[in-house]
Short mmCIF file of N, CA and C and ligand atoms in Angstrom, two decimals:
data_model
loop_
_atom_site.label_atom_id
_atom_site.label_comp_id
_atom_site.label_asym_id
_atom_site.label_seq_id
_atom_site.Cartn_x
_atom_site.Cartn_y
_atom_site.Cartn_z
N MET A 1313 3.20 -10.69 -14.67
CA MET A 1313 2.67 -10.67 -13.31
C MET A 1313 1.80 -9.42 -13.10
N ARG A 1314 0.64 -9.65 -12.50
CA ARG A 1314 -0.28 -8.52 -12.27
C ARG A 1314 -0.29 -8.15 -10.78
N ILE A 1315 -0.03 -6.88 -10.50
CA ILE A 1315 0.07 -6.42 -9.11
C ILE A 1315 -0.96 -5.31 -8.89
N LEU A 1316 -1.71 -5.45 -7.81
CA LEU A 1316 -2.73 -4.45 -7.46
C LEU A 1316 -2.21 -3.56 -6.33
N PHE A 1317 -2.10 -2.26 -6.60
CA PHE A 1317 -1.73 -1.28 -5.57
C PHE A 1317 -3.00 -0.65 -5.02
N LEU A 1318 -3.17 -0.75 -3.70
CA LEU A 1318 -4.34 -0.13 -3.06
C LEU A 1318 -3.89 0.90 -2.04
N ASN A 1319 -4.55 2.05 -2.07
CA ASN A 1319 -4.23 3.17 -1.18
C ASN A 1319 -5.48 3.57 -0.41
N GLY A 1320 -5.30 3.74 0.90
CA GLY A 1320 -6.42 4.05 1.76
C GLY A 1320 -6.68 5.53 1.95
N PRO A 1321 -7.45 5.85 3.00
CA PRO A 1321 -7.99 7.19 3.19
C PRO A 1321 -6.94 8.28 3.31
N ASN A 1322 -7.27 9.40 2.66
CA ASN A 1322 -6.50 10.65 2.71
C ASN A 1322 -5.22 10.63 1.90
N LEU A 1323 -4.86 9.49 1.34
CA LEU A 1323 -3.63 9.47 0.53
C LEU A 1323 -3.80 10.27 -0.76
N ASN A 1324 -5.05 10.58 -1.12
CA ASN A 1324 -5.28 11.48 -2.25
C ASN A 1324 -4.79 12.91 -1.96
N LEU A 1325 -4.52 13.20 -0.67
CA LEU A 1325 -4.05 14.54 -0.29
C LEU A 1325 -2.52 14.67 -0.32
N LEU A 1326 -1.86 13.58 -0.62
CA LEU A 1326 -0.38 13.59 -0.60
C LEU A 1326 0.18 14.72 -1.45
N GLY A 1327 1.22 15.36 -0.91
CA GLY A 1327 1.88 16.45 -1.65
C GLY A 1327 1.23 17.80 -1.42
N GLN A 1328 0.03 17.79 -0.86
CA GLN A 1328 -0.69 19.06 -0.65
C GLN A 1328 -0.67 19.50 0.80
N ARG A 1329 -0.64 18.54 1.74
CA ARG A 1329 -0.65 18.84 3.18
C ARG A 1329 0.45 18.04 3.85
N GLU A 1330 0.89 18.50 5.03
CA GLU A 1330 1.88 17.79 5.86
C GLU A 1330 3.09 17.27 5.07
N PRO A 1331 3.74 18.14 4.25
CA PRO A 1331 4.90 17.65 3.48
C PRO A 1331 6.06 17.23 4.38
N GLU A 1332 6.10 17.79 5.63
CA GLU A 1332 7.19 17.42 6.55
C GLU A 1332 7.09 15.96 6.96
N VAL A 1333 5.88 15.40 6.93
CA VAL A 1333 5.70 13.98 7.28
C VAL A 1333 5.71 13.11 6.03
N TYR A 1334 4.98 13.53 5.00
CA TYR A 1334 4.73 12.64 3.87
C TYR A 1334 5.44 13.06 2.57
N GLY A 1335 6.18 14.19 2.62
CA GLY A 1335 6.91 14.62 1.43
C GLY A 1335 6.06 15.43 0.47
N HIS A 1336 6.68 15.81 -0.64
CA HIS A 1336 6.02 16.68 -1.62
C HIS A 1336 5.46 15.91 -2.81
N THR A 1337 5.72 14.63 -2.83
CA THR A 1337 5.30 13.81 -3.97
C THR A 1337 3.81 13.51 -3.88
N THR A 1338 3.09 13.70 -4.97
CA THR A 1338 1.66 13.39 -4.97
C THR A 1338 1.45 11.90 -5.27
N LEU A 1339 0.22 11.44 -5.03
CA LEU A 1339 -0.08 10.04 -5.31
C LEU A 1339 0.05 9.75 -6.82
N ALA A 1340 -0.31 10.75 -7.63
CA ALA A 1340 -0.17 10.58 -9.09
C ALA A 1340 1.32 10.46 -9.47
N ASP A 1341 2.19 11.25 -8.79
CA ASP A 1341 3.64 11.13 -9.04
C ASP A 1341 4.12 9.72 -8.68
N ILE A 1342 3.63 9.23 -7.54
CA ILE A 1342 4.06 7.89 -7.09
C ILE A 1342 3.62 6.84 -8.10
N GLU A 1343 2.38 6.99 -8.57
CA GLU A 1343 1.89 6.03 -9.57
C GLU A 1343 2.80 6.02 -10.80
N THR A 1344 3.22 7.21 -11.24
CA THR A 1344 4.11 7.30 -12.41
C THR A 1344 5.42 6.56 -12.15
N LYS A 1345 5.99 6.78 -10.96
CA LYS A 1345 7.28 6.13 -10.62
C LYS A 1345 7.10 4.61 -10.55
N VAL A 1346 5.97 4.17 -9.97
CA VAL A 1346 5.71 2.73 -9.86
C VAL A 1346 5.54 2.13 -11.26
N ARG A 1347 4.84 2.84 -12.13
CA ARG A 1347 4.62 2.32 -13.50
C ARG A 1347 5.95 2.19 -14.25
N GLN A 1348 6.85 3.18 -14.04
CA GLN A 1348 8.17 3.12 -14.71
C GLN A 1348 8.94 1.87 -14.27
N ARG A 1349 8.96 1.64 -12.95
CA ARG A 1349 9.71 0.48 -12.43
C ARG A 1349 9.02 -0.83 -12.84
N ALA A 1350 7.69 -0.82 -12.85
CA ALA A 1350 6.94 -2.02 -13.22
C ALA A 1350 7.26 -2.42 -14.66
N LYS A 1351 7.41 -1.42 -15.52
CA LYS A 1351 7.74 -1.69 -16.92
C LYS A 1351 9.08 -2.41 -17.01
N GLN A 1352 10.07 -1.91 -16.22
CA GLN A 1352 11.40 -2.55 -16.22
C GLN A 1352 11.31 -4.00 -15.75
N LEU A 1353 10.40 -4.25 -14.81
CA LEU A 1353 10.27 -5.58 -14.20
C LEU A 1353 9.32 -6.48 -14.99
N GLY A 1354 8.67 -5.91 -15.98
CA GLY A 1354 7.72 -6.69 -16.77
C GLY A 1354 6.44 -7.00 -16.01
N ALA A 1355 6.08 -6.13 -15.08
CA ALA A 1355 4.85 -6.33 -14.29
C ALA A 1355 3.76 -5.38 -14.79
N ASP A 1356 2.53 -5.88 -14.69
CA ASP A 1356 1.34 -5.06 -15.02
C ASP A 1356 0.77 -4.55 -13.72
N ILE A 1357 0.51 -3.26 -13.62
CA ILE A 1357 -0.04 -2.81 -12.35
C ILE A 1357 -1.37 -2.08 -12.51
N ASP A 1358 -2.15 -2.19 -11.44
CA ASP A 1358 -3.38 -1.42 -11.31
C ASP A 1358 -3.19 -0.61 -10.03
N PHE A 1359 -3.53 0.68 -10.07
CA PHE A 1359 -3.21 1.57 -8.95
C PHE A 1359 -4.48 2.32 -8.56
N ARG A 1360 -4.97 2.10 -7.32
CA ARG A 1360 -6.27 2.66 -6.91
C ARG A 1360 -6.18 3.29 -5.53
N GLN A 1361 -7.08 4.24 -5.28
CA GLN A 1361 -7.18 4.87 -3.96
C GLN A 1361 -8.64 5.01 -3.59
N SER A 1362 -8.95 4.77 -2.31
CA SER A 1362 -10.30 5.03 -1.83
C SER A 1362 -10.26 5.51 -0.39
N ASN A 1363 -11.21 6.38 -0.08
CA ASN A 1363 -11.38 6.81 1.31
C ASN A 1363 -12.37 5.90 2.05
N LEU A 1364 -12.92 4.93 1.34
CA LEU A 1364 -13.99 4.09 1.90
C LEU A 1364 -13.49 2.69 2.22
N GLU A 1365 -13.65 2.29 3.46
CA GLU A 1365 -13.19 0.97 3.90
C GLU A 1365 -13.84 -0.14 3.07
N GLY A 1366 -15.16 -0.03 2.87
CA GLY A 1366 -15.89 -1.07 2.15
C GLY A 1366 -15.43 -1.22 0.70
N GLU A 1367 -15.05 -0.11 0.09
CA GLU A 1367 -14.56 -0.17 -1.29
C GLU A 1367 -13.23 -0.92 -1.34
N LEU A 1368 -12.37 -0.65 -0.36
CA LEU A 1368 -11.07 -1.35 -0.30
C LEU A 1368 -11.31 -2.85 -0.07
N VAL A 1369 -12.26 -3.18 0.81
CA VAL A 1369 -12.60 -4.59 1.06
C VAL A 1369 -13.07 -5.25 -0.24
N GLY A 1370 -13.92 -4.56 -0.98
CA GLY A 1370 -14.43 -5.09 -2.25
C GLY A 1370 -13.30 -5.35 -3.24
N TRP A 1371 -12.38 -4.41 -3.34
CA TRP A 1371 -11.25 -4.57 -4.28
C TRP A 1371 -10.37 -5.75 -3.88
N ILE A 1372 -10.16 -5.92 -2.57
CA ILE A 1372 -9.35 -7.07 -2.11
C ILE A 1372 -10.07 -8.37 -2.49
N GLN A 1373 -11.37 -8.43 -2.26
CA GLN A 1373 -12.13 -9.64 -2.60
C GLN A 1373 -12.05 -9.96 -4.09
N GLN A 1374 -12.14 -8.91 -4.90
CA GLN A 1374 -12.14 -9.11 -6.37
C GLN A 1374 -10.76 -9.44 -6.93
N ALA A 1375 -9.71 -9.28 -6.09
CA ALA A 1375 -8.34 -9.51 -6.57
C ALA A 1375 -8.06 -10.97 -6.85
N LYS A 1376 -8.83 -11.86 -6.22
CA LYS A 1376 -8.57 -13.30 -6.38
C LYS A 1376 -8.71 -13.70 -7.85
N GLY A 1377 -7.66 -14.34 -8.38
CA GLY A 1377 -7.70 -14.77 -9.78
C GLY A 1377 -7.36 -13.67 -10.77
N GLN A 1378 -7.31 -12.43 -10.31
CA GLN A 1378 -7.01 -11.30 -11.20
C GLN A 1378 -5.59 -10.76 -11.01
N PHE A 1379 -5.09 -10.88 -9.77
CA PHE A 1379 -3.77 -10.33 -9.44
C PHE A 1379 -2.97 -11.38 -8.68
N GLU A 1380 -1.66 -11.36 -8.90
CA GLU A 1380 -0.78 -12.32 -8.20
C GLU A 1380 -0.36 -11.78 -6.83
N ALA A 1381 -0.44 -10.46 -6.64
CA ALA A 1381 -0.07 -9.87 -5.34
C ALA A 1381 -0.77 -8.53 -5.19
N ILE A 1382 -0.91 -8.13 -3.92
CA ILE A 1382 -1.45 -6.81 -3.59
C ILE A 1382 -0.39 -6.06 -2.80
N VAL A 1383 -0.17 -4.79 -3.15
CA VAL A 1383 0.68 -3.90 -2.35
C VAL A 1383 -0.27 -2.88 -1.73
N LEU A 1384 -0.34 -2.87 -0.41
CA LEU A 1384 -1.40 -2.14 0.28
C LEU A 1384 -0.85 -1.09 1.25
N ASN A 1385 -1.17 0.19 0.96
CA ASN A 1385 -1.00 1.22 1.98
C ASN A 1385 -2.40 1.52 2.50
N ALA A 1386 -2.76 0.87 3.60
CA ALA A 1386 -4.12 1.00 4.13
C ALA A 1386 -4.31 2.29 4.92
N ALA A 1387 -3.23 3.11 5.02
CA ALA A 1387 -3.29 4.39 5.74
C ALA A 1387 -3.87 4.17 7.14
N ALA A 1388 -4.80 5.01 7.58
CA ALA A 1388 -5.30 4.90 8.96
C ALA A 1388 -6.01 3.58 9.22
N TYR A 1389 -6.57 2.96 8.17
CA TYR A 1389 -7.26 1.67 8.38
C TYR A 1389 -6.30 0.56 8.82
N THR A 1390 -5.01 0.78 8.58
CA THR A 1390 -3.98 -0.16 9.07
C THR A 1390 -4.19 -0.45 10.55
N HIS A 1391 -4.52 0.62 11.27
CA HIS A 1391 -4.53 0.55 12.73
C HIS A 1391 -5.91 0.24 13.31
N THR A 1392 -6.92 0.15 12.45
CA THR A 1392 -8.29 0.02 12.96
C THR A 1392 -9.12 -1.09 12.31
N SER A 1393 -8.72 -1.56 11.13
CA SER A 1393 -9.70 -2.31 10.32
C SER A 1393 -9.60 -3.84 10.43
N VAL A 1394 -10.50 -4.41 11.19
CA VAL A 1394 -10.66 -5.87 11.21
C VAL A 1394 -11.21 -6.33 9.85
N ALA A 1395 -12.02 -5.48 9.22
CA ALA A 1395 -12.61 -5.85 7.92
C ALA A 1395 -11.53 -6.04 6.85
N LEU A 1396 -10.56 -5.15 6.80
CA LEU A 1396 -9.47 -5.31 5.82
C LEU A 1396 -8.65 -6.55 6.13
N ARG A 1397 -8.35 -6.73 7.40
CA ARG A 1397 -7.59 -7.92 7.80
C ARG A 1397 -8.32 -9.21 7.39
N ASP A 1398 -9.61 -9.28 7.68
CA ASP A 1398 -10.38 -10.48 7.34
C ASP A 1398 -10.42 -10.70 5.83
N ALA A 1399 -10.53 -9.61 5.07
CA ALA A 1399 -10.58 -9.74 3.60
C ALA A 1399 -9.25 -10.28 3.07
N ILE A 1400 -8.14 -9.77 3.58
CA ILE A 1400 -6.81 -10.24 3.13
C ILE A 1400 -6.67 -11.72 3.45
N ALA A 1401 -7.05 -12.09 4.67
CA ALA A 1401 -6.92 -13.49 5.10
C ALA A 1401 -7.83 -14.39 4.27
N ALA A 1402 -9.05 -13.93 3.98
CA ALA A 1402 -10.03 -14.76 3.28
C ALA A 1402 -9.63 -15.00 1.83
N VAL A 1403 -9.10 -13.97 1.20
CA VAL A 1403 -8.85 -14.03 -0.25
C VAL A 1403 -7.56 -14.79 -0.56
N GLY A 1404 -6.59 -14.66 0.31
CA GLY A 1404 -5.35 -15.43 0.15
C GLY A 1404 -4.42 -14.93 -0.94
N VAL A 1405 -4.65 -13.74 -1.47
CA VAL A 1405 -3.69 -13.16 -2.42
C VAL A 1405 -2.55 -12.56 -1.60
N PRO A 1406 -1.28 -12.95 -1.88
CA PRO A 1406 -0.17 -12.43 -1.07
C PRO A 1406 -0.18 -10.90 -1.04
N THR A 1407 -0.15 -10.36 0.16
CA THR A 1407 -0.30 -8.91 0.34
C THR A 1407 0.89 -8.34 1.09
N ILE A 1408 1.42 -7.24 0.57
CA ILE A 1408 2.56 -6.57 1.19
C ILE A 1408 2.09 -5.24 1.74
N GLU A 1409 2.30 -5.04 3.03
CA GLU A 1409 1.89 -3.80 3.70
C GLU A 1409 2.99 -2.76 3.50
N ILE A 1410 2.60 -1.58 3.06
CA ILE A 1410 3.61 -0.51 2.92
C ILE A 1410 3.12 0.77 3.58
N HIS A 1411 4.10 1.59 4.00
CA HIS A 1411 3.83 2.93 4.53
C HIS A 1411 4.93 3.87 4.08
N LEU A 1412 4.53 5.11 3.84
CA LEU A 1412 5.50 6.15 3.52
C LEU A 1412 6.38 6.45 4.73
N SER A 1413 5.73 6.64 5.86
CA SER A 1413 6.45 7.03 7.08
C SER A 1413 6.81 5.78 7.89
N ASN A 1414 7.76 5.96 8.80
CA ASN A 1414 8.10 4.88 9.72
C ASN A 1414 7.09 4.91 10.87
N VAL A 1415 6.04 4.12 10.72
CA VAL A 1415 4.94 4.14 11.69
C VAL A 1415 5.42 3.80 13.11
N HIS A 1416 6.51 3.06 13.21
CA HIS A 1416 7.01 2.64 14.53
C HIS A 1416 7.75 3.76 15.26
N ALA A 1417 8.09 4.81 14.53
CA ALA A 1417 8.78 5.95 15.14
C ALA A 1417 7.80 7.10 15.40
N ARG A 1418 6.51 6.83 15.22
CA ARG A 1418 5.50 7.88 15.37
C ARG A 1418 4.64 7.60 16.61
N GLU A 1419 3.44 8.16 16.65
CA GLU A 1419 2.58 7.99 17.82
C GLU A 1419 2.34 6.50 18.09
N GLU A 1420 2.08 6.21 19.36
CA GLU A 1420 1.92 4.80 19.76
C GLU A 1420 0.78 4.10 19.00
N PHE A 1421 -0.30 4.84 18.72
CA PHE A 1421 -1.43 4.17 18.06
C PHE A 1421 -1.08 3.70 16.65
N ARG A 1422 0.02 4.24 16.09
CA ARG A 1422 0.44 3.79 14.75
C ARG A 1422 1.36 2.58 14.82
N HIS A 1423 1.77 2.19 16.03
CA HIS A 1423 2.68 1.05 16.15
C HIS A 1423 1.98 -0.28 15.89
N LYS A 1424 0.67 -0.28 16.13
CA LYS A 1424 -0.10 -1.52 15.97
C LYS A 1424 -0.71 -1.56 14.57
N SER A 1425 -0.40 -2.64 13.84
CA SER A 1425 -1.05 -2.87 12.56
C SER A 1425 -1.93 -4.11 12.68
N LEU A 1426 -3.22 -3.94 12.41
CA LEU A 1426 -4.13 -5.10 12.44
C LEU A 1426 -3.94 -5.99 11.23
N ILE A 1427 -3.36 -5.43 10.17
CA ILE A 1427 -3.21 -6.22 8.94
C ILE A 1427 -1.87 -6.96 8.87
N ALA A 1428 -0.88 -6.52 9.65
CA ALA A 1428 0.47 -7.12 9.55
C ALA A 1428 0.47 -8.64 9.67
N PRO A 1429 -0.30 -9.21 10.61
CA PRO A 1429 -0.24 -10.69 10.76
C PRO A 1429 -0.73 -11.47 9.54
N VAL A 1430 -1.52 -10.83 8.67
CA VAL A 1430 -2.02 -11.55 7.49
C VAL A 1430 -1.31 -11.11 6.20
N CYS A 1431 -0.30 -10.25 6.36
CA CYS A 1431 0.50 -9.83 5.21
C CYS A 1431 1.80 -10.62 5.15
N VAL A 1432 2.40 -10.65 3.96
CA VAL A 1432 3.68 -11.34 3.80
C VAL A 1432 4.77 -10.60 4.58
N GLY A 1433 4.72 -9.28 4.54
CA GLY A 1433 5.71 -8.47 5.24
C GLY A 1433 5.31 -7.01 5.20
N GLN A 1434 6.14 -6.19 5.85
CA GLN A 1434 5.83 -4.76 5.97
C GLN A 1434 7.03 -3.93 5.55
N ILE A 1435 6.77 -2.87 4.79
CA ILE A 1435 7.83 -1.92 4.39
C ILE A 1435 7.35 -0.54 4.84
N ALA A 1436 8.17 0.15 5.64
CA ALA A 1436 7.73 1.45 6.18
C ALA A 1436 8.92 2.37 6.33
N GLY A 1437 8.70 3.65 6.00
CA GLY A 1437 9.69 4.66 6.35
C GLY A 1437 10.55 5.16 5.21
N PHE A 1438 10.27 4.73 3.98
CA PHE A 1438 11.14 5.12 2.86
C PHE A 1438 10.47 6.12 1.92
N GLY A 1439 9.44 6.79 2.41
CA GLY A 1439 8.73 7.75 1.56
C GLY A 1439 8.16 7.05 0.33
N TRP A 1440 8.16 7.76 -0.83
CA TRP A 1440 7.58 7.13 -2.04
C TRP A 1440 8.34 5.88 -2.44
N ARG A 1441 9.60 5.77 -2.01
CA ARG A 1441 10.37 4.56 -2.35
C ARG A 1441 9.81 3.31 -1.67
N SER A 1442 9.00 3.47 -0.63
CA SER A 1442 8.34 2.29 -0.04
C SER A 1442 7.47 1.59 -1.10
N TYR A 1443 6.91 2.39 -2.02
CA TYR A 1443 6.07 1.80 -3.08
C TYR A 1443 6.93 0.97 -4.05
N ILE A 1444 8.12 1.49 -4.37
CA ILE A 1444 9.02 0.76 -5.28
C ILE A 1444 9.49 -0.53 -4.60
N LEU A 1445 9.85 -0.40 -3.32
CA LEU A 1445 10.29 -1.59 -2.58
C LEU A 1445 9.14 -2.61 -2.48
N GLY A 1446 7.93 -2.10 -2.31
CA GLY A 1446 6.75 -2.98 -2.26
C GLY A 1446 6.56 -3.70 -3.58
N LEU A 1447 6.75 -2.97 -4.67
CA LEU A 1447 6.64 -3.57 -6.01
C LEU A 1447 7.69 -4.66 -6.18
N GLU A 1448 8.94 -4.35 -5.81
CA GLU A 1448 10.02 -5.33 -5.99
C GLU A 1448 9.77 -6.57 -5.13
N ALA A 1449 9.26 -6.35 -3.92
CA ALA A 1449 8.94 -7.48 -3.05
C ALA A 1449 7.81 -8.32 -3.65
N SER A 1450 6.83 -7.65 -4.24
CA SER A 1450 5.66 -8.37 -4.75
C SER A 1450 6.02 -9.23 -5.96
N VAL A 1451 6.96 -8.75 -6.77
CA VAL A 1451 7.36 -9.50 -7.96
C VAL A 1451 8.06 -10.80 -7.55
N ASN A 1452 8.71 -10.76 -6.39
CA ASN A 1452 9.45 -11.94 -5.91
C ASN A 1452 8.70 -12.68 -4.80
N VAL A 1453 7.41 -12.39 -4.66
CA VAL A 1453 6.71 -12.84 -3.46
C VAL A 1453 6.66 -14.36 -3.32
N ASN A 1454 6.71 -15.07 -4.44
CA ASN A 1454 6.62 -16.53 -4.34
C ASN A 1454 7.98 -17.22 -4.38
N ASP A 1455 9.05 -16.38 -4.41
CA ASP A 1455 10.41 -16.92 -4.47
C ASP A 1455 10.99 -16.95 -3.06
N ARG A 1456 11.05 -18.12 -2.48
CA ARG A 1456 11.54 -18.27 -1.09
C ARG A 1456 12.95 -18.86 -1.08
N SER A 1457 13.66 -18.78 -2.25
CA SER A 1457 14.99 -19.42 -2.31
C SER A 1457 16.03 -18.59 -1.58
O1 CA2 B 2035 2.94 6.46 6.41
C1 CA2 B 2035 1.96 6.04 5.81
O2 CA2 B 2035 2.00 5.71 4.63
C2 CA2 B 2035 0.62 5.96 6.53
O3 CA2 B 2035 -0.08 4.81 6.05
C3 CA2 B 2035 -0.13 7.23 6.17
C4 CA2 B 2035 -1.47 7.35 6.89
C5 CA2 B 2035 -1.31 7.14 8.40
O4 CA2 B 2035 -2.57 7.16 9.01
C6 CA2 B 2035 -0.58 5.86 8.72
O5 CA2 B 2035 -0.42 5.77 10.11
C7 CA2 B 2035 0.77 5.81 8.04
C8 CA2 B 2035 -2.06 8.74 6.64
C9 CA2 B 2035 -2.34 9.01 5.20
C10 CA2 B 2035 -2.85 10.40 5.09
O6 CA2 B 2035 -2.00 11.11 4.21
C11 CA2 B 2035 -2.03 12.47 4.28
C12 CA2 B 2035 -1.35 13.11 3.30
C13 CA2 B 2035 -1.31 14.47 3.28
C14 CA2 B 2035 -1.98 15.19 4.26
C15 CA2 B 2035 -2.68 14.52 5.24
C16 CA2 B 2035 -2.71 13.16 5.24
#
């Protein structure tokens, strides 16, 4: 199974700023942990980050036929991007929304996700473990038993 991990704006700064909110783990550390778990699960992963909305849209479009699921931390675009939402809906690759922080316990503007209605589900609030949970969910995404 091939799983595409996409990370949105500023997540490249993880571990360097605001550790009280996002922890000390860098995005490269998270990728390592995800790769370790993916190996145990027999999944192939691709792990990418971009600060550009259009680049994320392009990657979602290209995922069709290449990946069985997308695990997406859209960061701030979660709350603003109709373009990401439309891309997820158009492409039809099952997508799992993840967040490090519990967005529902933070500022009101983070409570609204424009992408949630077109995602299979949302995982938020478990720090870097949200990525592992997202991976585990994605591997079972077509199992509704
Ligand atoms: O909790 C999450 O994973 C978020 O997607 C992170 C986004 C935020 O806009 C979402 O509401 C929730 C922010 C990512 C920026 O990460 C930073 C890391 C270090 C320093 C500054 C920002």
